[in-house]
Coordinates of C-alpha atoms and ligand atoms in Angstrom, one line a residue:
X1 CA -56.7 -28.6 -7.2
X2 CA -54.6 -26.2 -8.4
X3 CA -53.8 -24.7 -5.0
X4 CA -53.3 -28.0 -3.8
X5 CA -50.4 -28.4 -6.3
X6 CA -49.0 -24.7 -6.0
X7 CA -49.1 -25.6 -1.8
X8 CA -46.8 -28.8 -3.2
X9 CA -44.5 -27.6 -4.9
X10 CA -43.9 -24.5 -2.2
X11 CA -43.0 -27.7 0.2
X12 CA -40.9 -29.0 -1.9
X13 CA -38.8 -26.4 -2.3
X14 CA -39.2 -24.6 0.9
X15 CA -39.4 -25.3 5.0
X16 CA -42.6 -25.3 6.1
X17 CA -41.7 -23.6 9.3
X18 CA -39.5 -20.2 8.1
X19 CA -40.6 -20.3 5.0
X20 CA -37.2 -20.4 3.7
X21 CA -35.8 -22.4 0.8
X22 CA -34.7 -25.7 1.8
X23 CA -31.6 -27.9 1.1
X24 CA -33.1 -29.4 -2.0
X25 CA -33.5 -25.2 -3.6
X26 CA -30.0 -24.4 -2.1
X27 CA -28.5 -27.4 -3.8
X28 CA -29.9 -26.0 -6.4
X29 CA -28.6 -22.6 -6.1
X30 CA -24.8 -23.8 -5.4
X31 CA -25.6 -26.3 -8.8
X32 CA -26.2 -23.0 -10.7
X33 CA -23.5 -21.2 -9.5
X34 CA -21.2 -24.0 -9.8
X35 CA -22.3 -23.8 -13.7
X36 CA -21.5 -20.1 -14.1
X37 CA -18.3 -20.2 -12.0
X38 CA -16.9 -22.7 -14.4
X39 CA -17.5 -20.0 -17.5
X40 CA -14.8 -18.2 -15.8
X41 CA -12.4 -17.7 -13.2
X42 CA -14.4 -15.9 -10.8
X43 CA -15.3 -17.3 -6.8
X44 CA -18.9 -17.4 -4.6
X45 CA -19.1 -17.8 -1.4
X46 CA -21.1 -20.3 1.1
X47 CA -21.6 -20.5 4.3
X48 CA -23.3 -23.1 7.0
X49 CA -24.5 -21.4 10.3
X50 CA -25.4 -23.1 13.5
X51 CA -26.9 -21.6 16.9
X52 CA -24.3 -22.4 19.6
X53 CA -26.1 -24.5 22.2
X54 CA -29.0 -24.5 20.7
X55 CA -29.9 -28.0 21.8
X56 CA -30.0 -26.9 25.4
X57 CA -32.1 -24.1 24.5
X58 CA -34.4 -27.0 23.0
X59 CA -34.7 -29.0 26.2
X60 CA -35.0 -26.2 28.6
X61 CA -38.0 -23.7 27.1
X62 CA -39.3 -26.8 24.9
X63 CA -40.0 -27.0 21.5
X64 CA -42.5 -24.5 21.1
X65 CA -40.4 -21.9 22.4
X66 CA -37.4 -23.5 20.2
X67 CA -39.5 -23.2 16.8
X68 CA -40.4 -19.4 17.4
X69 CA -36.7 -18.7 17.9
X70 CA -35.8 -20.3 14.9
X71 CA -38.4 -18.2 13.6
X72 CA -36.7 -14.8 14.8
X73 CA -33.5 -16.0 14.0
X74 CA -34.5 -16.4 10.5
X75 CA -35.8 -13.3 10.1
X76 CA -33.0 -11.6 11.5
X77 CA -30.5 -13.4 8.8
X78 CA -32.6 -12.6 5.7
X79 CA -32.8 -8.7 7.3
X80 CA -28.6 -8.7 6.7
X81 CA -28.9 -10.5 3.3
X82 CA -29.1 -9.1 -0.3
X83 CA -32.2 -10.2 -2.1
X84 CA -29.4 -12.1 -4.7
X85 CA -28.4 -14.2 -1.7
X86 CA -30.3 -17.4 -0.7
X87 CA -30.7 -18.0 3.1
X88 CA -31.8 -22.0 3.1
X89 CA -32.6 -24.2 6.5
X90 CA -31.0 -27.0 6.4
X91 CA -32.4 -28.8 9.1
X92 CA -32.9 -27.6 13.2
X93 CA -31.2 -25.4 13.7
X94 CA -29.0 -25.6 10.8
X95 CA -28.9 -22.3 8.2
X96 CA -26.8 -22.1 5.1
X97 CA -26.1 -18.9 3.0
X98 CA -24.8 -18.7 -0.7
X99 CA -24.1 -15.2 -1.8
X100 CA -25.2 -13.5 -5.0
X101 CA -22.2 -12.2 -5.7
X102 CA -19.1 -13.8 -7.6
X103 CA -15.4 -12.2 -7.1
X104 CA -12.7 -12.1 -9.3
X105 CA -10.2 -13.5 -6.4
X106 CA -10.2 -15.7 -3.6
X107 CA -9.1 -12.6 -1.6
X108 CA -11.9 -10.4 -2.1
X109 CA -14.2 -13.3 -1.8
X110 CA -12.7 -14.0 1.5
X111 CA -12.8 -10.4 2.5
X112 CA -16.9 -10.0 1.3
X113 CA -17.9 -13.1 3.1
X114 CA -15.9 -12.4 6.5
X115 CA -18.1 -8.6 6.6
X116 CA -21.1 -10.8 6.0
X117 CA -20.5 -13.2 8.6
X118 CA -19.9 -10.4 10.9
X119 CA -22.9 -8.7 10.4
X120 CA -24.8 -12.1 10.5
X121 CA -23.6 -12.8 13.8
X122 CA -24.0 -9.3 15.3
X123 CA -27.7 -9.9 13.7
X124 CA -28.1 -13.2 16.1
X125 CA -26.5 -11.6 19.1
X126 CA -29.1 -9.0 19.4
X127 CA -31.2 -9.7 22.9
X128 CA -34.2 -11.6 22.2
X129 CA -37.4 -11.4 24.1
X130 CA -39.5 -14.3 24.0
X131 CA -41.5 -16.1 26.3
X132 CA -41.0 -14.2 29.3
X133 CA -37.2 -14.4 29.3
X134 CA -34.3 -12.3 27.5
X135 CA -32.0 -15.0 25.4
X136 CA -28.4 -14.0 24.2
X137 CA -27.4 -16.2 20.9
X138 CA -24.8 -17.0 19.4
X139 CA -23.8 -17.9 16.0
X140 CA -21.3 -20.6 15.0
X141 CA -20.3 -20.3 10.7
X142 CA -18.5 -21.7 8.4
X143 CA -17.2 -20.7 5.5
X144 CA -16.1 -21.9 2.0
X145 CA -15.4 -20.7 -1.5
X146 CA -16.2 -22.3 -4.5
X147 CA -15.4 -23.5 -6.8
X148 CA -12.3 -24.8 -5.0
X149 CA -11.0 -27.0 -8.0
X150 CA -12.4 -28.1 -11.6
X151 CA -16.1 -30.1 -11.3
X152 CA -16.9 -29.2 -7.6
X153 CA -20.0 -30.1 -6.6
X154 CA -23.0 -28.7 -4.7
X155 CA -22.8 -31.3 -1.9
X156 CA -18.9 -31.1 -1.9
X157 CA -19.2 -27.3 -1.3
X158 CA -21.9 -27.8 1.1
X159 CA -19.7 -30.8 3.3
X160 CA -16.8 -28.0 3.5
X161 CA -18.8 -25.2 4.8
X162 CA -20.1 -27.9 7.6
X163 CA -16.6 -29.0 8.2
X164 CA -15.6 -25.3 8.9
X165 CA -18.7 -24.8 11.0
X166 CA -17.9 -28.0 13.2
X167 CA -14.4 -26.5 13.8
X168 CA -16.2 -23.0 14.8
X169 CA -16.0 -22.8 18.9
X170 CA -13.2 -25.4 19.1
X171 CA -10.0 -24.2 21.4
X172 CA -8.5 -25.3 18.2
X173 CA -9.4 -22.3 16.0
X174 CA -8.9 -20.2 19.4
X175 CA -12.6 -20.6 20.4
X176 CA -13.5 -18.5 17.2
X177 CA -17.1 -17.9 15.1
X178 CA -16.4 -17.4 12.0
X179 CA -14.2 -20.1 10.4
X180 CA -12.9 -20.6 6.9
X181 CA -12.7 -24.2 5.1
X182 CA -9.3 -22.8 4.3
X183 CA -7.4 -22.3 7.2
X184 CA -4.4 -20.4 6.1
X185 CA -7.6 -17.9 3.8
X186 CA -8.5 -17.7 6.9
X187 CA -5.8 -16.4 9.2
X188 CA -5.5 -13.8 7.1
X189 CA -8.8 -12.4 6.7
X190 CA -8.8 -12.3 10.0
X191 CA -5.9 -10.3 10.4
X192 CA -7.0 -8.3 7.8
X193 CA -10.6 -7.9 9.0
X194 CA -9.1 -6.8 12.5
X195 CA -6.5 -4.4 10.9
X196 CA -9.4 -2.7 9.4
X197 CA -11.7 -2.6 12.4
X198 CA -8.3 -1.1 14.4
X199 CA -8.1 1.5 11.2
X200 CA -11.2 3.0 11.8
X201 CA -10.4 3.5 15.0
X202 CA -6.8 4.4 14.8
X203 CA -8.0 8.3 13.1
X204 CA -10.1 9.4 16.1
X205 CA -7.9 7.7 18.5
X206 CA -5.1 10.2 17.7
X207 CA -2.7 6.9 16.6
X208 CA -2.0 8.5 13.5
X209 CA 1.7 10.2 12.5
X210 CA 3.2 12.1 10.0
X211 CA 6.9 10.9 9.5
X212 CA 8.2 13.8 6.8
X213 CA 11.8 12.2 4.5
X214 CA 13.8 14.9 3.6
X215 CA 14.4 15.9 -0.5
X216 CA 17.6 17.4 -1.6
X217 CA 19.1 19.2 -4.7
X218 CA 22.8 17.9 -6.3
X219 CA 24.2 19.5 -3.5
X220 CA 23.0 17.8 -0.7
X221 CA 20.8 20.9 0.3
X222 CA 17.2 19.9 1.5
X223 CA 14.3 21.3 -0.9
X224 CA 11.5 19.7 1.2
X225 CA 10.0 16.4 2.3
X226 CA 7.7 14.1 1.4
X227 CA 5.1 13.0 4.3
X228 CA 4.9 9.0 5.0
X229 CA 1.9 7.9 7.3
X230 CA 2.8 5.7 10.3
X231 CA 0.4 4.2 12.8
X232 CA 1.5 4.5 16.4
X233 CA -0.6 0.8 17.2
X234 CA -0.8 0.1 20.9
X235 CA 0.1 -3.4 20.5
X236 CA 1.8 -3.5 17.5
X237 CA 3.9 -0.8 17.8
X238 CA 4.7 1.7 14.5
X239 CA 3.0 0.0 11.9
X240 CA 4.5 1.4 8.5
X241 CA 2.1 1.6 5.9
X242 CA 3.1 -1.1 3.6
X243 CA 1.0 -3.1 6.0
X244 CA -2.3 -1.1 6.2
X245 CA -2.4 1.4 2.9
X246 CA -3.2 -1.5 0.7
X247 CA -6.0 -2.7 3.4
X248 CA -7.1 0.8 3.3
X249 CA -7.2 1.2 -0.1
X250 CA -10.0 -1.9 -1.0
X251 CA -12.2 0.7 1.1
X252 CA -13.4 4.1 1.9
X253 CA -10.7 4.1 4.9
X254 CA -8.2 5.3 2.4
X255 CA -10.1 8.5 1.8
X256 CA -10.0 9.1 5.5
X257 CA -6.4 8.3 5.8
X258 CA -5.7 10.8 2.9
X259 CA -8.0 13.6 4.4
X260 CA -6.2 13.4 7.9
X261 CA -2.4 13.6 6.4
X262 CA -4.0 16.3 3.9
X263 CA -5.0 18.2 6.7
X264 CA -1.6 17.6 9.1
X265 CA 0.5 19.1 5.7
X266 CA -1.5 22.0 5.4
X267 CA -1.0 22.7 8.9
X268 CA 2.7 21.9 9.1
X269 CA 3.2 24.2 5.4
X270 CA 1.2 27.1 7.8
X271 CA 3.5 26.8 10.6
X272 CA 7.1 26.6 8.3
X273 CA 5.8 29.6 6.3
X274 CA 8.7 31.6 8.4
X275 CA 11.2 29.3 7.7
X276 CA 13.9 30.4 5.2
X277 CA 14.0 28.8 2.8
X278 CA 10.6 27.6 3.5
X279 CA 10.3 24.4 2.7
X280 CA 8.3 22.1 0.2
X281 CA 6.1 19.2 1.1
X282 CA 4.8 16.4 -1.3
X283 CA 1.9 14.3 0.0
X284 CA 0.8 11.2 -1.4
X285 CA -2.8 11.2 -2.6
X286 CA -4.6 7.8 -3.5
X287 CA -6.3 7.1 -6.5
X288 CA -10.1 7.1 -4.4
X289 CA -8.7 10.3 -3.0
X290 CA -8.2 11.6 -5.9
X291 CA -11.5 10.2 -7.6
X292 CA -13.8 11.6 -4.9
X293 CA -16.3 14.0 -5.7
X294 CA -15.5 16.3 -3.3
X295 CA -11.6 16.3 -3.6
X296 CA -10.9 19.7 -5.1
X297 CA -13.4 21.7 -2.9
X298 CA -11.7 19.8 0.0
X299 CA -8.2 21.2 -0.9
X300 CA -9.5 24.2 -1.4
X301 CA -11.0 24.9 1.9
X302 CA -8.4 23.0 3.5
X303 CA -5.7 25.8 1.5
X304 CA -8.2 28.9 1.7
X305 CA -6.5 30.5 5.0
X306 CA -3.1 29.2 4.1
X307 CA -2.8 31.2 0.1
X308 CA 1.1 30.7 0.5
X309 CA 1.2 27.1 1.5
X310 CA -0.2 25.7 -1.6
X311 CA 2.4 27.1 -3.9
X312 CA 4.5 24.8 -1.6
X313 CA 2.8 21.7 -1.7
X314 CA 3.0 18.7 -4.5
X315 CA 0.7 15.9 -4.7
X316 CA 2.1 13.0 -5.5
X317 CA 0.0 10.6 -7.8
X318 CA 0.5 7.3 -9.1
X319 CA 0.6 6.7 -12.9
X320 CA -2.8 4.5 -12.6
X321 CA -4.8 7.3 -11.7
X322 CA -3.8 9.3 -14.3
X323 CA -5.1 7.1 -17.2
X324 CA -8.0 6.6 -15.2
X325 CA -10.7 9.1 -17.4
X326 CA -7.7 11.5 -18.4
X327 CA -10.4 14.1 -18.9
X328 CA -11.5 14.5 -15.5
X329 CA -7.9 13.8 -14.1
X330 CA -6.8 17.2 -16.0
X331 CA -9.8 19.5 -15.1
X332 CA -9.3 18.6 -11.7
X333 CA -5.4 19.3 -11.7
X334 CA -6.0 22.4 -13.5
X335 CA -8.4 23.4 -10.4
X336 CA -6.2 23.1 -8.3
X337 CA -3.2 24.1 -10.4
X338 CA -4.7 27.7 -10.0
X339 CA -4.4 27.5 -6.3
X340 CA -0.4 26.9 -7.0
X341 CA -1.3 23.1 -6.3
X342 CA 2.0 21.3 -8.4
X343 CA 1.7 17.4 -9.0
X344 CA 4.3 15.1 -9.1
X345 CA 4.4 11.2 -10.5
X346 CA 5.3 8.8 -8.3
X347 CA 7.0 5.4 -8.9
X348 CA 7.4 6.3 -12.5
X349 CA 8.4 4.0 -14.7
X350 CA 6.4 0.8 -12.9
X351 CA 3.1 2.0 -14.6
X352 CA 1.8 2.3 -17.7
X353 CA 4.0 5.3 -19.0
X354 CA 2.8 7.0 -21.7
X355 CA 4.3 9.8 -23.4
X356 CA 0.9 11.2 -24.1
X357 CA -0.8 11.9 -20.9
X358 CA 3.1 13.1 -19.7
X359 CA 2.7 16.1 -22.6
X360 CA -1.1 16.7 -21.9
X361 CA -1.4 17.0 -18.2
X362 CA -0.1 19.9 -15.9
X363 CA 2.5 18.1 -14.6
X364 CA 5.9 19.3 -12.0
X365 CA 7.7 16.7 -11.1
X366 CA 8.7 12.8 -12.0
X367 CA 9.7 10.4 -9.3
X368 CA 12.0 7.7 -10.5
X369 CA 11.1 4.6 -8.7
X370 CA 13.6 3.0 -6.5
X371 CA 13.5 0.1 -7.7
X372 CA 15.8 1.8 -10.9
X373 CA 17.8 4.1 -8.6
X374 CA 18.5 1.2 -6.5
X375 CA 19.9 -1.0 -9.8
X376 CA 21.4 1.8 -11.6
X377 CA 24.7 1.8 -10.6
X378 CA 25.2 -1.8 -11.5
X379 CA 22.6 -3.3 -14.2
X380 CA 22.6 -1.2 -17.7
X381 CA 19.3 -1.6 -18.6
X382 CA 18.4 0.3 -15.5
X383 CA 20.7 2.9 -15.8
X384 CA 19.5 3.7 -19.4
X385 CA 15.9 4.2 -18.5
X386 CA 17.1 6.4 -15.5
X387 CA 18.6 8.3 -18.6
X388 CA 15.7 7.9 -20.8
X389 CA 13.6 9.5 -17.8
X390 CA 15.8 12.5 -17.1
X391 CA 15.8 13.4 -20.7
X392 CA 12.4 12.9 -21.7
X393 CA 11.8 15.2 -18.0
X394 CA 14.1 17.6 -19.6
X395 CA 12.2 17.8 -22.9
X396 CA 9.2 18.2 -20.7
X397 CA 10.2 20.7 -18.3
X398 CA 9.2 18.6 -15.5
X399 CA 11.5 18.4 -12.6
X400 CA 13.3 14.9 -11.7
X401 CA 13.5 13.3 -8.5
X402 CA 15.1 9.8 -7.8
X403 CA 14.0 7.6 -5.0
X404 CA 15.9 5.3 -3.1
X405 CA 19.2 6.6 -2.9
X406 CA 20.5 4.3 0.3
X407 CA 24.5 4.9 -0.6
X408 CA 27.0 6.9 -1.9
X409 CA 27.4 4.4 -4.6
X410 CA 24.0 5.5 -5.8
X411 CA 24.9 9.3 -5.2
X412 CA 28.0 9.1 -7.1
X413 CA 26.3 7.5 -10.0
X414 CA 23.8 10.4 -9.4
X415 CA 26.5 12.7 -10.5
X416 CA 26.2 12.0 -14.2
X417 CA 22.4 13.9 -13.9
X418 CA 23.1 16.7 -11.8
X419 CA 19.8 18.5 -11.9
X420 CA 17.6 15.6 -10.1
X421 CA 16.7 16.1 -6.8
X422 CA 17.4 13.1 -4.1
X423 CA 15.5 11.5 -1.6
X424 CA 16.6 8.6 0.6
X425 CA 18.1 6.5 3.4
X426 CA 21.6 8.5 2.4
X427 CA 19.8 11.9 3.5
X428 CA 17.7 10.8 5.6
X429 CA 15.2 8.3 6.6
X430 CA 11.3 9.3 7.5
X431 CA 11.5 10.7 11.1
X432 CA 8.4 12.7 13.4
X433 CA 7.6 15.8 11.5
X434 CA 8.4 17.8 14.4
X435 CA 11.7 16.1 14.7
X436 CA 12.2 17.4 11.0
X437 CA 11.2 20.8 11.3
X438 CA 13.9 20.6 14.3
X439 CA 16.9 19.7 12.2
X440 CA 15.8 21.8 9.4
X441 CA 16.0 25.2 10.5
X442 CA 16.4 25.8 14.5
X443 CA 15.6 29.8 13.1
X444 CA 11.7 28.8 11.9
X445 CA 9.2 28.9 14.2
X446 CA 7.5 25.6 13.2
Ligands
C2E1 P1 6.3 5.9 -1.7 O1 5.4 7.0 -1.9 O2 7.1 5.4 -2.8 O3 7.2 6.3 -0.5 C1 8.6 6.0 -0.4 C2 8.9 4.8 0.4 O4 10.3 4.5 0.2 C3 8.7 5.1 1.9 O5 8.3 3.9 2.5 C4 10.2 5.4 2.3 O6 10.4 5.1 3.7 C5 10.9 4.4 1.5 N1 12.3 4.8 1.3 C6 12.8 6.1 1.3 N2 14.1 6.1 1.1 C7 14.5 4.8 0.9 C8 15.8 4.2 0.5 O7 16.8 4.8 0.4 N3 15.7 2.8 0.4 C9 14.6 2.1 0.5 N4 14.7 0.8 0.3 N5 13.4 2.7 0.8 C10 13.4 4.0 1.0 P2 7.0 3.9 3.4 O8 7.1 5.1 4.3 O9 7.0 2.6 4.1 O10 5.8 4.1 2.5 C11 5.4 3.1 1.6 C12 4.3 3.5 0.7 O11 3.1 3.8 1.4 C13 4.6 4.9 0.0 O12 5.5 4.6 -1.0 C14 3.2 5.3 -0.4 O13 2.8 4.6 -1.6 C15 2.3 4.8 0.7 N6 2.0 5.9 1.6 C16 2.8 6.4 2.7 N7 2.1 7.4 3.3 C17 1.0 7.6 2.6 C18 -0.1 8.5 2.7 O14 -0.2 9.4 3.6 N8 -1.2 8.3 1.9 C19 -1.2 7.4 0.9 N9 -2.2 7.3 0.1 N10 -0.1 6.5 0.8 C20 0.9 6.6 1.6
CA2 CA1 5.4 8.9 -2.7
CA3 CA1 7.6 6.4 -4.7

């Protein structure tokens, strides 16, 4: 009797022909989540999955064949899933999916549930072999977050994912997949989902440049550059990086951005060594860069054959990593302090700015965000912490370089702090490093 019961209850919950849980256990799921999500401010994601034409598959192998490819389906869905995440059948052919996880933005949500999806349906499309013939499936989802406002509820977030799934395949939505309840969420996961796919390919498809922006001392003279990636798109043309570092920088891509233009620097520092003066060459370096295990040993292979060049190259970090475990940050500049490695702060004054970590960490160099330099010649406020900058800089020994100087209006207000070093659209915007190396000494042989 008592197997009887436990066999009972397993139906209840579950369909009897995957073995998956069933509406009723994912309406429970989304009810719990719901519960949790309204705690806090954080998002879950859900998703409804259909197989596109499935009913023609029905009437042309029959049923039999129908029910084992529901069967290989299934198992091919739970394979991409997390064991946190519930895969339910709804009914036919009907799947739904409600992820373990919770986000703490709609963005990231989005982001998450748009890899899923892809994975899911690359999971379906796999050819399948069964009764004597090779199918080709395809996967129609929809997706929605939740919750979507105060006192959602289970079915709500269930009718949404549906409504997205209905509009999956329609010319409408430009004959696409994967569709978001959200339309305009949508749109731009997909644009960001493709920038990243084109990323990955962008490094080993040679679409990467270095652009290098000339640096110069009070008297115009150029000290160096600072190397800006660009992305030479096919399609889109040069993408600057205000469009794909931040992409790049959710992920691991960053760290593969950062080792290419690493690598290009060293090469271009090598190949000015004969240049007189030779010049100087900051690099920015992200905080996952800069976090990664292997960083230091990196640099220092990537330096080993070039002992000259590092003395002339400055890292440029961002006050956020700095804070970041202070301890580590400092052993790891001191590493590659010794190789003549210098380290300069970028954007300072937009981050958390503390005097502390300033006076403990081997520092070279400030960069005065732009956003001050571009203000200072007309709002107070902005000129005095320009002045505030220098001084403490001065106190500190650390060199001073403002950002942003687009006019002589800025340069002339310059004048009143004549050891900072300038860089901007006045001396120069970011051009091809070779076209650089051109204007800046015809006699060097880089
Ligand atoms: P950033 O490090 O603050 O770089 C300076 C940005 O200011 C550059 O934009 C430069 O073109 C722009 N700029 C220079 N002079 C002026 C001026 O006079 N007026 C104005 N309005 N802007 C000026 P860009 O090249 O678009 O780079 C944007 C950001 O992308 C950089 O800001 C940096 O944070 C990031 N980035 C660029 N290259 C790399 C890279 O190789 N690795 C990493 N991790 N980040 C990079
Ligand atoms: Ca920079
Ligand atoms: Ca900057």
């Amino acid at each position: 009797i008592r197997q009887v019961q436990e066999r009972m209850d397993y139906l209840t919950w579950h369909d009897a022909l995957t073995g998956l849980p069933n509406r009723l256990l994912l309406t429970d799921r989304l009810r719990q989540t719901l519960k949790l999500g309204q705690c806090d401010t954080r998002v879950a994601v859900a998703m409804v999955l259909d197989i596109e034409r499935f009913g023609a598959l029905n009437e042309a192998l029959g049923a039999q064949v129908a029910d084992a490819v529901l069967g290989v389906v299934a198992s091919r869905l739970r394979r991409q899933l997390c064991t946190g995440d519930t895969l339910a059948r709804l009914d036919g052919d009907e799947f739904a999916v409600v992820l373990a996880g919770v986000y703490d933005s709609r963005e990231s949500a989005a982001h998450h549930a748009r890899r899923v999806a892809g994975q899911l349906g690359a999971a379906v499309a796999e050819p399948l072999e069964i009764a004597g013939s090779v199918l080709r499936l395809g996967l129609g989802i929809g997706i929605t977050l939740f919750p979507k406002y105060e006192n959602d509820e289970a079915g709500e977030v269930l009718r949404r994912a549906q409504t997205a799934r209905h509009r999956a395949g329609d010319p409408e939505t430009g004959g696409q997949s994967i569709v978001f309840f959200d339309e305009r969420m949508g749109e731009s996961v997909e644009h960001r989902f493709r920038l990243e796919q084109e990323l990955h390919h962008a490094i080993n498809a040679g679409e990467l440049r270095v652009y290098l922006q000339s640096q110069v001392d009070q008297d115009g003279r150029i000290t160096g550059a600072e190397a800006l990636l660009r992305w030479q798109h096919p399609q889109r043309g040069l993408v600057p990086p205000g469009e794909f570092i931040p992409i790049a920088e959710c992920t691991e891509l960053i760290v593969q951005l950062d080792r290419w233009v690493l690598g290009e620097v060293v090469a271009l520092l090598a190949r000015s060594a004969g240049c007189r003066p030779a010049p100087t060459l900051s690099v920015n370096v992200s905080p996952r860069m800069f976090a990664s295990p292997g960083f230091v040993d990196e640099l220092r292979t990537l330096l080993a054959p070039h002992p000259d060049s590092a003395r002339r190259l400055v890292i440029e970090l961002t006050e956020g990593v700095l804070v970041h475990d202070p301890e580590v940050v400092a052993e790891r500049m001191a590493a590659l302090g010794a190789l003549g490695v210098r380290f300069s702060i970028d954007d300072f004054g937009t981050g958390y700015s503390s005097l502390t970590y300033l006076k403990r960490l081997p520092l070279h160099e400030l960069k005065i965000d732009r956003s001050f330099i571009l203000e200072a010649p007309h709002d107070a406020d902005d000129a005095a912490l320009v002045g505030l900058i220098v001084s403490v800089a001065g106190h500190l020994r650390l060199e001073v370089v403002a950002e942003g100087v687009e006019t002589a209006v800025h340069a002339d207000w310059l004048r009143s702090h004549p050891g900072v070093r300038r860089q901007g659209y006045l001396y120069g915007r970011p051009v091809p490093a070779g076209d650089w190396f051109g204007d800046y000494a015809s006699g060097c042989d880089a």
